[in-house]
Short mmCIF file of C-alpha atoms and ligand atoms in Angstrom, two decimals:
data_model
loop_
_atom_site.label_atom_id
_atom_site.label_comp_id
_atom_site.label_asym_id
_atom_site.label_seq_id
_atom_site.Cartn_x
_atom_site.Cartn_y
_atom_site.Cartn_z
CA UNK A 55 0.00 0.00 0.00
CA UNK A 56 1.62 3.34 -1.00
CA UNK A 57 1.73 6.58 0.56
CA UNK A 58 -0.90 8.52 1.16
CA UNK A 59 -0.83 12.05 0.20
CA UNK A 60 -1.76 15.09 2.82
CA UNK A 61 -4.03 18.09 2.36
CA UNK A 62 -2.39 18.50 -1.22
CA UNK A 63 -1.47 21.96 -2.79
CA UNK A 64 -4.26 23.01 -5.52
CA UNK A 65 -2.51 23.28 -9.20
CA UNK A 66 -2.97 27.08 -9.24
CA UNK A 67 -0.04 30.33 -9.60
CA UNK A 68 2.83 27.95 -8.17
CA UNK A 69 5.60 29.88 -6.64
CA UNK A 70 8.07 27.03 -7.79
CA UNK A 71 8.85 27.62 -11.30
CA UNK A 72 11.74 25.70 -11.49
CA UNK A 73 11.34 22.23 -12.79
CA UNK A 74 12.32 20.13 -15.49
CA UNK A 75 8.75 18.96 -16.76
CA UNK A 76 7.64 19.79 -20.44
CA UNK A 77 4.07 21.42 -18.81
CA UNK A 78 3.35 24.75 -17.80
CA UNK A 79 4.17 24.96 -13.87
CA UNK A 80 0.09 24.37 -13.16
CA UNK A 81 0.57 21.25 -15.61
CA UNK A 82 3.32 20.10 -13.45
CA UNK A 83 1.91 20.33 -10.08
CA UNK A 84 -1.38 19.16 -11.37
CA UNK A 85 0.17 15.96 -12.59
CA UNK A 86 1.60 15.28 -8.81
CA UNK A 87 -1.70 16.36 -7.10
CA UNK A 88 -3.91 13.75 -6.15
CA UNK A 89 -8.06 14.64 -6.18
CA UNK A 90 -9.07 13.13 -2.43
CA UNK A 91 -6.76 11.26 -0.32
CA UNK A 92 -8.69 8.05 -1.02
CA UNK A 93 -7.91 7.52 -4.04
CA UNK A 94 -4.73 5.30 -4.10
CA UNK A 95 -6.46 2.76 -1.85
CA UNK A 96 -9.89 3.45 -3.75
CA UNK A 97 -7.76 2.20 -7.56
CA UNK A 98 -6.26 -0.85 -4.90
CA UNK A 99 -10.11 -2.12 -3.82
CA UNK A 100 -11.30 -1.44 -7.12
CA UNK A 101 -9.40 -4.11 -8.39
CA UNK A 102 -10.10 -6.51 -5.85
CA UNK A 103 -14.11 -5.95 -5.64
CA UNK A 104 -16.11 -8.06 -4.06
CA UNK A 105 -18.49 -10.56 -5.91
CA UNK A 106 -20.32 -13.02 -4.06
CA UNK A 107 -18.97 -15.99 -5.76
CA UNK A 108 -16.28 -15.39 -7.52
CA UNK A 109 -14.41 -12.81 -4.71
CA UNK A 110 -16.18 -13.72 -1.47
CA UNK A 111 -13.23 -12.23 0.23
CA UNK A 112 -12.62 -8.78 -1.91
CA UNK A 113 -13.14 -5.52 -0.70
CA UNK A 114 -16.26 -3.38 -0.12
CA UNK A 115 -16.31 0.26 -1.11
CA UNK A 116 -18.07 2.57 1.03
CA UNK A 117 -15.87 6.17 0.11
CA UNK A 118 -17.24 7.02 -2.96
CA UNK A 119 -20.37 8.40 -3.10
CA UNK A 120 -22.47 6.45 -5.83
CA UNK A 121 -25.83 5.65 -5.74
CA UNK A 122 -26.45 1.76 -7.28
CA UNK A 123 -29.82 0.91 -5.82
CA UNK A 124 -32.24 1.93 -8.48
CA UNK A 125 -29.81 1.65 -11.60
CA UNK A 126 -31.72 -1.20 -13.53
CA UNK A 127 -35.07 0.96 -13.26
CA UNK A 128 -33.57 3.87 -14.37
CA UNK A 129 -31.69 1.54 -17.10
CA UNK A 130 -35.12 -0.03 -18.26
CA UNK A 131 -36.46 3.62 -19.40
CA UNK A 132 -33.19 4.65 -20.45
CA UNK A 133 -33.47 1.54 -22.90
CA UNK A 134 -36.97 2.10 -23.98
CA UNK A 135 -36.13 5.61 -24.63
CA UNK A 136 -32.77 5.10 -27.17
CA UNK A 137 -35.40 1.93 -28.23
CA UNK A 138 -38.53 3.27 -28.87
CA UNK A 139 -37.65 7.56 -30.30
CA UNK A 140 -35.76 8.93 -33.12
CA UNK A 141 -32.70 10.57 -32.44
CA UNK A 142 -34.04 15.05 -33.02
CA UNK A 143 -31.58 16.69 -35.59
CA UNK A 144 -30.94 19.27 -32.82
CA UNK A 145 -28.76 16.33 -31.56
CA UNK A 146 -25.83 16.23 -33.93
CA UNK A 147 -25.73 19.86 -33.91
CA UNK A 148 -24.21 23.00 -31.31
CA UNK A 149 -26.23 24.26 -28.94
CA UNK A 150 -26.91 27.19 -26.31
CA UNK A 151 -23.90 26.92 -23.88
CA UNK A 152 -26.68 27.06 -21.05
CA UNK A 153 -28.25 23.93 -22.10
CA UNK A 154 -30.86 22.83 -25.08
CA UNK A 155 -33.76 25.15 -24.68
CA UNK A 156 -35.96 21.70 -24.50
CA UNK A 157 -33.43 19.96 -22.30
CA UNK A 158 -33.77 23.13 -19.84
CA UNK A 159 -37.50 23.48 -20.27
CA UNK A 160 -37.47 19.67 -18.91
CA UNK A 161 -35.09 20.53 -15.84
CA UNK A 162 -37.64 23.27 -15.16
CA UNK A 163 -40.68 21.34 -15.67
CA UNK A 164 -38.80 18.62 -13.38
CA UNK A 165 -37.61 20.68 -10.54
CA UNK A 166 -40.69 22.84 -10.43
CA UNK A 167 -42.86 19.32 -9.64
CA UNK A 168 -40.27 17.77 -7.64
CA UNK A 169 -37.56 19.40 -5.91
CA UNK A 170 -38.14 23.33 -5.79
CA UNK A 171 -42.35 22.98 -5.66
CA UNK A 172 -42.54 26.19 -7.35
CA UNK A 173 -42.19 27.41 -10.64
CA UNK A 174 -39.05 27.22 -12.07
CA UNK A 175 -38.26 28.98 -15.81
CA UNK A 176 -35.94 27.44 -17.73
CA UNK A 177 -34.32 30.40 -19.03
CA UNK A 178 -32.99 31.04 -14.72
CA UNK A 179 -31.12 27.53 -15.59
CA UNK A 180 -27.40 27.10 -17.15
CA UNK A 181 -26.63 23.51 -17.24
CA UNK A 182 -22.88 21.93 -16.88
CA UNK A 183 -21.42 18.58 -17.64
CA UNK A 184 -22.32 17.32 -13.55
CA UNK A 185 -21.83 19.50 -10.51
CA UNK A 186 -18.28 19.74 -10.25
CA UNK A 187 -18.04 22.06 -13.47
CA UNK A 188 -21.12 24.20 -12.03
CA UNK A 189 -18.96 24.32 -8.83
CA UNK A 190 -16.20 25.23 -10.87
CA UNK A 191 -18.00 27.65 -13.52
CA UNK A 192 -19.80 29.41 -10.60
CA UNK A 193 -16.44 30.22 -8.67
CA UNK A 194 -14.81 31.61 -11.48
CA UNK A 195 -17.84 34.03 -12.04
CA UNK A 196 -18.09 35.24 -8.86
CA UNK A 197 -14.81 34.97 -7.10
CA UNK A 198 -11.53 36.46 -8.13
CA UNK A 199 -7.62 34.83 -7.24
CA UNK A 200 -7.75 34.58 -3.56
CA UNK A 201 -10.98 35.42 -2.72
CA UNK A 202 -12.12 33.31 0.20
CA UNK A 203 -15.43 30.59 -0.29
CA UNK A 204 -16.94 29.87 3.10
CA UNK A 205 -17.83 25.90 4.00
CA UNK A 206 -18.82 25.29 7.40
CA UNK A 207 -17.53 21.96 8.37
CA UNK A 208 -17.36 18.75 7.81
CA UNK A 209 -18.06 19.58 3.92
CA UNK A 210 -16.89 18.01 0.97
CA UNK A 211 -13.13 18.30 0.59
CA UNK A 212 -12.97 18.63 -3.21
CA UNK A 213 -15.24 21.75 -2.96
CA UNK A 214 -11.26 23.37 -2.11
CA UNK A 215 -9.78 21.83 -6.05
CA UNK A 216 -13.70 22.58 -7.60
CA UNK A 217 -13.02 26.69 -6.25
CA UNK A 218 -9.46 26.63 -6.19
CA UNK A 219 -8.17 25.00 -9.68
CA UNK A 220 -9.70 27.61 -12.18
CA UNK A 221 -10.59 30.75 -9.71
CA UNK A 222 -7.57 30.41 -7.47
CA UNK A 223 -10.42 30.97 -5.01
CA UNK A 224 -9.47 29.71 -1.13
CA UNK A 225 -11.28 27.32 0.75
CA UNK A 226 -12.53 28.43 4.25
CA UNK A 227 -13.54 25.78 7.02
CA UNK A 228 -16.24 27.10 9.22
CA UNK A 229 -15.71 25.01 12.09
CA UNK A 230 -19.48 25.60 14.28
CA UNK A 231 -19.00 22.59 16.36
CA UNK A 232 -16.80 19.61 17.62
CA UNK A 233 -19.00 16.46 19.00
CA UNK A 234 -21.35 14.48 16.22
CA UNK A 235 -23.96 15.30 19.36
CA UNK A 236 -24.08 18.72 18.94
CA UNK A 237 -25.69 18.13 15.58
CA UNK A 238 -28.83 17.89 17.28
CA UNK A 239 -32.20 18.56 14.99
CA UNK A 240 -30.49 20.84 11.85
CA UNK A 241 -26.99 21.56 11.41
CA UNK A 242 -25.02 23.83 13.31
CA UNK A 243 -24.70 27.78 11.32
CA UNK A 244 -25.98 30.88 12.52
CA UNK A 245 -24.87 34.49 11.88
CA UNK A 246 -22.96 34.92 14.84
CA UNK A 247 -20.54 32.45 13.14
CA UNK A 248 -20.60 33.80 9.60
CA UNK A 249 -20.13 37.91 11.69
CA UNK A 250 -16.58 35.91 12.82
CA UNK A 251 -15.42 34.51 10.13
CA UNK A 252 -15.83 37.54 8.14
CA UNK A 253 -13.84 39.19 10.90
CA UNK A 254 -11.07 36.38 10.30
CA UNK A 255 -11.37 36.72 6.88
CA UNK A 256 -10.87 40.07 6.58
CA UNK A 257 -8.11 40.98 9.29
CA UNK A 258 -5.85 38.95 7.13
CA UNK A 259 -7.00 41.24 3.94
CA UNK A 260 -8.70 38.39 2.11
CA UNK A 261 -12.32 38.94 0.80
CA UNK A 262 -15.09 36.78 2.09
CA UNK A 263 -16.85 36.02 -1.35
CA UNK A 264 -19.11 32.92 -1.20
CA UNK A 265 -21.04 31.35 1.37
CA UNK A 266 -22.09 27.66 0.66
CA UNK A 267 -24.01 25.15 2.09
CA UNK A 268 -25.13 21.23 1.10
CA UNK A 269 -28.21 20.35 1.89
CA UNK A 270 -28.85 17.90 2.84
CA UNK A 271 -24.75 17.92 3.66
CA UNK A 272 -22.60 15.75 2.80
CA UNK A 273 -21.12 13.71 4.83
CA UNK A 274 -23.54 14.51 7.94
CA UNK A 275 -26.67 13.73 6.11
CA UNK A 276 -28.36 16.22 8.03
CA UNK A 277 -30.72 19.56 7.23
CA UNK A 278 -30.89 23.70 7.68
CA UNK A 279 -34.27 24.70 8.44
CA UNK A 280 -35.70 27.27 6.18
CA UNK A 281 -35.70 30.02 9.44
CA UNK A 282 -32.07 29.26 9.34
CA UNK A 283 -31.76 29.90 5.90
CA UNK A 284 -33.75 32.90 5.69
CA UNK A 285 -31.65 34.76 8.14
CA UNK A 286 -28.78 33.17 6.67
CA UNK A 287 -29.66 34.54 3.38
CA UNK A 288 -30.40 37.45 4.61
CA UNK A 289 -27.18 37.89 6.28
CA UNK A 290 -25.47 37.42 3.18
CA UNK A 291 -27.30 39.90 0.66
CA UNK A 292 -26.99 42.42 3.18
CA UNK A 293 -22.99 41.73 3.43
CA UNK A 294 -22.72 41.09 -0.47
CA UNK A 295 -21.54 37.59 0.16
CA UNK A 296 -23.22 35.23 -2.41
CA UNK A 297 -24.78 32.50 -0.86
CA UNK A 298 -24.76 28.70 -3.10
CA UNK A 299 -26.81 26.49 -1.69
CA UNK A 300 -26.22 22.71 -2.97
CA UNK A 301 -29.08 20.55 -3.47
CA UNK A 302 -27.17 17.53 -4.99
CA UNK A 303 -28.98 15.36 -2.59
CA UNK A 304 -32.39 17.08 -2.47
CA UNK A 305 -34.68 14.12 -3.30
CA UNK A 306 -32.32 11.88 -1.23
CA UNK A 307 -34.10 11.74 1.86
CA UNK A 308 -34.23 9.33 4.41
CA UNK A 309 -37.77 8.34 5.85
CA UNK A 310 -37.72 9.63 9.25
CA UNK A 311 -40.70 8.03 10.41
CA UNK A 312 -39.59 4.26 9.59
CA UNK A 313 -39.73 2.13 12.65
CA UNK A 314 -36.65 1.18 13.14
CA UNK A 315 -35.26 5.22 13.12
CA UNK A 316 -38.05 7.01 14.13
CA UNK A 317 -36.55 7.12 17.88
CA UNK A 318 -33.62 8.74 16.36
CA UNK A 319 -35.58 12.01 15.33
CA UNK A 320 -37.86 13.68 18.02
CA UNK A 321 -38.33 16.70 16.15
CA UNK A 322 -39.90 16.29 12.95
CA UNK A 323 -38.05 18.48 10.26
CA UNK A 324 -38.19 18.24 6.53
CA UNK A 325 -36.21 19.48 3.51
CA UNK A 326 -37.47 22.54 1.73
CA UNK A 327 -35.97 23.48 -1.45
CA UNK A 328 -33.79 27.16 -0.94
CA UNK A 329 -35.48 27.97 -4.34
CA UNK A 330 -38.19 29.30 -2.23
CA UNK A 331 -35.78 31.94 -0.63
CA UNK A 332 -34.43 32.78 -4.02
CA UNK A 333 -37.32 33.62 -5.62
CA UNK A 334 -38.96 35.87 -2.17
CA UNK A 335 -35.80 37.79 -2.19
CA UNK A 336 -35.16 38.38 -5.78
CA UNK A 337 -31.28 38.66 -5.33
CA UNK A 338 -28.40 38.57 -7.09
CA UNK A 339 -26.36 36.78 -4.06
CA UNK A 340 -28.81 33.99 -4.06
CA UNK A 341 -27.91 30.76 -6.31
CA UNK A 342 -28.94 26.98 -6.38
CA UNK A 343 -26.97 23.93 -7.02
CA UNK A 344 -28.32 20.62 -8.82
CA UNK A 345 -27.09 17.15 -10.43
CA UNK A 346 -28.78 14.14 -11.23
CA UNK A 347 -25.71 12.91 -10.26
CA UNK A 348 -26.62 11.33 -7.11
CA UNK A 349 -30.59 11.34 -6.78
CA UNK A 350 -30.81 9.69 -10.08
CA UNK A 351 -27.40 7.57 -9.65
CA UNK A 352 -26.46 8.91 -13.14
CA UNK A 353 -23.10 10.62 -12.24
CA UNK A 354 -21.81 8.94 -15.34
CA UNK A 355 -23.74 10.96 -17.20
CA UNK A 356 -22.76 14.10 -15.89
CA UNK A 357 -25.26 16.33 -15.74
CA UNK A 358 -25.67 19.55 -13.30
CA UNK A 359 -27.17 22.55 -13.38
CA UNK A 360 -27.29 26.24 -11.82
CA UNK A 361 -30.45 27.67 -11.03
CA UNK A 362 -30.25 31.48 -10.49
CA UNK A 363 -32.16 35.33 -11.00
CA UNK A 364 -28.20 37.03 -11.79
CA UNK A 365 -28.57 37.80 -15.25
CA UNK A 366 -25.12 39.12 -15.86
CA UNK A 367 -23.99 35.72 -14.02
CA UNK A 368 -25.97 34.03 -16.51
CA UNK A 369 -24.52 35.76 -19.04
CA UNK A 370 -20.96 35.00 -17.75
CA UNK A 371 -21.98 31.61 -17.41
CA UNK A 372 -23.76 31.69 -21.13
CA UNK A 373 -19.79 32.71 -22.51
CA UNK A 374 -17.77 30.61 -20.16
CA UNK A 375 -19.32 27.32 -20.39
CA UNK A 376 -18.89 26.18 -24.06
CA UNK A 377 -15.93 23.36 -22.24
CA UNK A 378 -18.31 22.07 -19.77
CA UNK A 379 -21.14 21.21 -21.69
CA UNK A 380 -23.27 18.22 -21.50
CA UNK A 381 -23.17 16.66 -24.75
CA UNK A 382 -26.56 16.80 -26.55
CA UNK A 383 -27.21 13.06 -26.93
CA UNK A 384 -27.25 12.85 -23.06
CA UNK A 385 -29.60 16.37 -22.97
CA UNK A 386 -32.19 14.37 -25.19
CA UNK A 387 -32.03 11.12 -23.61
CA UNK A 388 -32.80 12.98 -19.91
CA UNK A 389 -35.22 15.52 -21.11
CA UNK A 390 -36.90 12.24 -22.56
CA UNK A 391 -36.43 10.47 -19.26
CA UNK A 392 -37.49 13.57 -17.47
CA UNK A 393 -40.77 14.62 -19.19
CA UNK A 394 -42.43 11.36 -17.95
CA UNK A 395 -43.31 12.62 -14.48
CA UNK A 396 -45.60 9.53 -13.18
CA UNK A 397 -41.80 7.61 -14.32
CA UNK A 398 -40.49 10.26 -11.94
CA UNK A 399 -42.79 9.57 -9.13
CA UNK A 400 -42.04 6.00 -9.00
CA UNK A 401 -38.50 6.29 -9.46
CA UNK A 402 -38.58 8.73 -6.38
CA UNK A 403 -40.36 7.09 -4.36
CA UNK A 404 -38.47 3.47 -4.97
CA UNK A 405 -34.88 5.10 -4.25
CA UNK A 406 -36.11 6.65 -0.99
CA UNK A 407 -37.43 3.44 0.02
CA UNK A 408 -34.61 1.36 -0.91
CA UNK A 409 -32.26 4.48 0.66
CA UNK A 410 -34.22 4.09 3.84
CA UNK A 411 -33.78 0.17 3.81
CA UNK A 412 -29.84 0.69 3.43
CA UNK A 413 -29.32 3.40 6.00
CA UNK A 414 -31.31 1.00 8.72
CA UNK A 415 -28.58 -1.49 8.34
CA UNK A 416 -26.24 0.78 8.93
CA UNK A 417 -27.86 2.09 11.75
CA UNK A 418 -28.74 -1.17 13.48
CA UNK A 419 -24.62 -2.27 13.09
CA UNK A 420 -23.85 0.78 14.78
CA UNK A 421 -26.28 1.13 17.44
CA UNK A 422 -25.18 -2.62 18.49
CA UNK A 423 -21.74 -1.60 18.72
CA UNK A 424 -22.34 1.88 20.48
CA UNK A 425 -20.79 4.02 17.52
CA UNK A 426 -21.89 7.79 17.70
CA UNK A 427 -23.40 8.49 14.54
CA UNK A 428 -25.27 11.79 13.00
CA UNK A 429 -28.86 11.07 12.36
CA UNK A 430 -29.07 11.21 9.33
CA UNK A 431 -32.48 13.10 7.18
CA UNK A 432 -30.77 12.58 3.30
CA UNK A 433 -27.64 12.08 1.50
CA UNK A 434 -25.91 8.54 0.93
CA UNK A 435 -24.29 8.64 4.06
CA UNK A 436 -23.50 8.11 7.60
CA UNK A 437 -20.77 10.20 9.30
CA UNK A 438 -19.86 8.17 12.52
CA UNK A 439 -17.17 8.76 15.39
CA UNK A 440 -14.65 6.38 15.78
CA UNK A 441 -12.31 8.22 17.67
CA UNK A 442 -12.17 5.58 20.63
CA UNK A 443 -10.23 3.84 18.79
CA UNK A 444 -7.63 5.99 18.01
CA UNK A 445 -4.44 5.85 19.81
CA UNK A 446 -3.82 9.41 19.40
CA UNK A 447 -6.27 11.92 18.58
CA UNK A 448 -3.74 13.09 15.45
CA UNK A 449 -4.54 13.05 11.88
CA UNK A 450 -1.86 10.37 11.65
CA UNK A 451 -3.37 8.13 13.82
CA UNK A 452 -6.88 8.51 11.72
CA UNK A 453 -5.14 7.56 8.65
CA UNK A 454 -3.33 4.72 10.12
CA UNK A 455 -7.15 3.63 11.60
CA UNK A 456 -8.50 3.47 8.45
CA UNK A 457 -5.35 1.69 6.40
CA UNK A 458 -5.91 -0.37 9.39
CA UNK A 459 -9.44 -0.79 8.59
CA UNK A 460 -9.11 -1.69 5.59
CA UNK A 461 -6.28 -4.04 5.45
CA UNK A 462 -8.22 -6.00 7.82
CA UNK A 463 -11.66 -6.11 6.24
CA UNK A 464 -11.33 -4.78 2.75
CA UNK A 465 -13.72 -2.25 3.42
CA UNK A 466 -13.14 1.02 2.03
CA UNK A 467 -14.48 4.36 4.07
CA UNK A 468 -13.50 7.76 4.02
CA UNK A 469 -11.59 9.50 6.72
CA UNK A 470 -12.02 13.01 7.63
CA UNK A 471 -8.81 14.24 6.15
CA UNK A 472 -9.61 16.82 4.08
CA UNK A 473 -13.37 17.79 5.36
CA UNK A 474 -12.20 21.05 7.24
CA UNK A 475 -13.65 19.03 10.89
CA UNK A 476 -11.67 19.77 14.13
CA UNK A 477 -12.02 16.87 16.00
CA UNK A 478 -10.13 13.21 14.78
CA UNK A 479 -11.57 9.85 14.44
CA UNK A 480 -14.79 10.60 12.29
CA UNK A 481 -15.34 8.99 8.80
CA UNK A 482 -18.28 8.51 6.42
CA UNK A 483 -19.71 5.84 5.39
CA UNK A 484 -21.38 5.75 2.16
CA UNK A 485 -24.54 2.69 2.19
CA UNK A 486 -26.23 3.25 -1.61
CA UNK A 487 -23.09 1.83 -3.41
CA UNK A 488 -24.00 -1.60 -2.96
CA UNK A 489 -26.95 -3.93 -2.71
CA UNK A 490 -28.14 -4.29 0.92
CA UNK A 491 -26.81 -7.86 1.04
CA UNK A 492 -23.36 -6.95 0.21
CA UNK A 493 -23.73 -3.86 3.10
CA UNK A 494 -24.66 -5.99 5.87
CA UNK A 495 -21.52 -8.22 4.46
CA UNK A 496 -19.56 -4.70 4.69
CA UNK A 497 -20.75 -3.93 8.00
CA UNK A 498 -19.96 -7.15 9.67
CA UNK A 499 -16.64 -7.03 8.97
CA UNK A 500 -16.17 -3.72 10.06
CA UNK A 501 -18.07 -4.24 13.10
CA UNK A 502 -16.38 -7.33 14.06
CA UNK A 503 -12.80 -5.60 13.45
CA UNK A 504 -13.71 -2.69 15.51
CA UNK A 505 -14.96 -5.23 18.79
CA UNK A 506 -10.98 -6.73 18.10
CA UNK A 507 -9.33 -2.92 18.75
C1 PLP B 717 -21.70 18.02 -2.31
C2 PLP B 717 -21.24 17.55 -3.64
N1 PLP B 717 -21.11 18.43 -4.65
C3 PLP B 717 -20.67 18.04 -5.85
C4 PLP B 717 -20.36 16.72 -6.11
C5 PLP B 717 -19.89 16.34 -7.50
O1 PLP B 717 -20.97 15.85 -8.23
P1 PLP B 717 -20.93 15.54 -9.80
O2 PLP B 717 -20.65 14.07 -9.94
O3 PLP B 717 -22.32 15.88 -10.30
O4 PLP B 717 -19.89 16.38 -10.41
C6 PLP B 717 -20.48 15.76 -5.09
C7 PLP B 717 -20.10 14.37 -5.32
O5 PLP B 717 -19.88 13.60 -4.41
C8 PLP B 717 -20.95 16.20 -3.83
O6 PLP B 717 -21.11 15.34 -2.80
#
């Protein structure tokens, strides 16, 4: 097993120009920057996956965060789709940068029934080739070279590449809290901690530009309310900080009321869209986040959009997004795939179940084994604390924990390295990559291990 590279410089203005490489100095340090600090052991398991016959033994990924459970349903329409229509002319030809007008007007039509419930017009929408370009687009629009983008933490660590590569924007970690138990109800963010980080921000001459938030998160799982929002929002027009708010995981959500969680969740709390906010305020420091990525477990097909009222950032994004396009044969097939709404409604409905199925077993391992978990209300994951068994509470010692982990169960989880958190010993587990049979395989093994340490 190789070694595992830190927190790893982002591939922007290097100050070391001296190097004997044929690239351009951002070439060179992007070719020895690794994405996440999983990856190595991620390209290791890969080739060793489990199957139930033929590699009993292999290894069980549970880092990245894929969504498997409803693939042959989606895979059936997909088929009758390509099957059953003729290919539109608009297909082999370009496009608006933003997106197909039809393929938007089917995003719109989508979102408005499903995820925002409220109108949405297409023409608010610019599309991108997944979310990691509409991170990426969206930073270099409204951040300059070492403007600062606000996360509170745990958050997703490649956020810091997705703002950094192209915009040279920083990544800030927010930290609002320590112990998985103070995420109580909603997550942890109110004003008083955005008032000091701007104070941070700026004593060391550095602009606070963005402001954004996942929800549901990833990798707690958990929710804002829409009181916290509103202030939060309002907090941020009246600094002129634009606020993002990702809904990657929006129709993700975990069914609270399902016997064996419902003890889990005294307060009953559910997701509203931030589209809402948007369109009461009418700002230009409001924005939206989307994929199919994860709801739809189509990250393959890379599809994300931005939802917002800027016009001149629509504009920008109109001229800047010509690389990042989704290709128009994927635009047809999902605006197909899209337009059938009672399709939608079962598909929906069938991944939250199945969702909910998964995250109980996950549960149930770790309430037996009295691992501190986050509730979780959406996502694909649980974010647990395993810091008992750390022998230090050191970032080395978490990494050697989970090489640990792994070399002794072949299954692969993410360790906080990288998510901004303060305290050491938490990791996420992701539950929708696999079938449940293989997961309560996955979790047995890990389990067991942990009762040896
Ligand atoms: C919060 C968040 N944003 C963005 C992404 C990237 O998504 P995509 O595959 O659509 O680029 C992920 C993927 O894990 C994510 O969790």
């Amino acid at each position: 097993m190789g070694i595992l590279l830190p927190d790893l410089p982002l591939p922007v203005r290097p100050k070391i120009m001296n190097h004997p490489s044929s690239l351009s100095d951002r070439g060179h340090l992007a070719a020895s920057s690794m994405i996440r600090v999983d990856m190595q052991l991620y390209e290791e398991a890969l080739a060793d996956n489990f199957h139930a016959v033929d590699n009993p033994q292999g290894a069980l990924l549970m880092n990245m965060a894929e969504n498997n459970l409803c693939w042959p349903t989606l895979q059936k329409k997909i088929h009758q789709v390509t099957r059953s229509k003729e290919i539109p002319h608009w297909v082999s030809n370009y496009t608006s940068a933003l997106g197909a007008p039809s393929f938007r007007e089917a995003l719109a039509n989508f979102l408005s029934r499903f995820l925002t419930k409220r109108p949405i017009n297409s023409e608010h929408l610019g599309c991108s080739a997944g979310a990691t370009p509409v991170v990426e687009v969206s930073a270099w629009i409204l951040g300059d070279d070492g403007d600062v983008g606000v996360f509170p933490a745990p958050s997703y660590p490649v956020y810091k590449q997705d703002i950094g590569n192209k915009a040279g924007m920083e990544k800030y970690d927010l930290i609002t809290h320590e112990e998985l138990d103070d995420i109580q109800d909603q997550l942890i963010l109110s004003t008083a901690h955005l008032d000091h980080a701007l104070a941070d921000i700026e004593s060391q001459n550095k602009r606070f530009r963005l402001l954004v938030l996942t929800n549901p998160d990833n990798p707690t799982g958990n929710l804002y309310s829409t009181a916290q929002l509103n202030e939060i929002a309002k907090w941020c027009i009246d600094h002129q900080v634009h606020l993002i708010v990702n809904e990657i995981y929006g129709l993700s959500i975990i069914d609270t009321k399902h016997p064996a969680l419902e003890r889990d969740y005294p307060k009953d709390m559910s997701f509203e869209s931030f589209a809402n906010i948007i369109q009461e305020q009418e700002s230009d420091y409001l924005h939206l986040w989307y994929s199919l990525s994860k709801d739809f477990g189509a990250s393959g097909f890379r599809i994300g959009l931005v939802y917002s009222l800027n016009d001149e950032f629509r504009q920008a994004y109109n001229n800047f997004n010509a690389p990042h396009m989704v290709s128009n044969y994927t635009q047809w097939v999902f605006q197909e795939v899209l337009n059938d709404h009672d399709f939608i409604t079962e598909y929906i409905k069938e991944n939250q179940a199945k969702l909910t199925h998964s995250y109980s077993i996950v549960v149930r391992y770790l309430r037996e084994a009295n691992i501190p978990y986050v509730p979780s209300r959406g996502s694909l994951f649980s974010w647990v604390d395993l810091s008992v068994f750390l022998d230090t509470p050191t970032a080395d010692a978490e990494t050697r924990l989970w090489q640990s982990i792994y070399e002794n169960t072949k299954v692969l989880i993410t360790p906080a390295n990288g998510f901004g958190n303060k305290k050491r010993g938490q990791f996420r587990l992701v539950y929708t990559a696999m079938p449940p049979e293989q997961l309560e395989i996955a979790m047995q093994r890990l389990i067991n291990y942990l009762k040896t340490l």
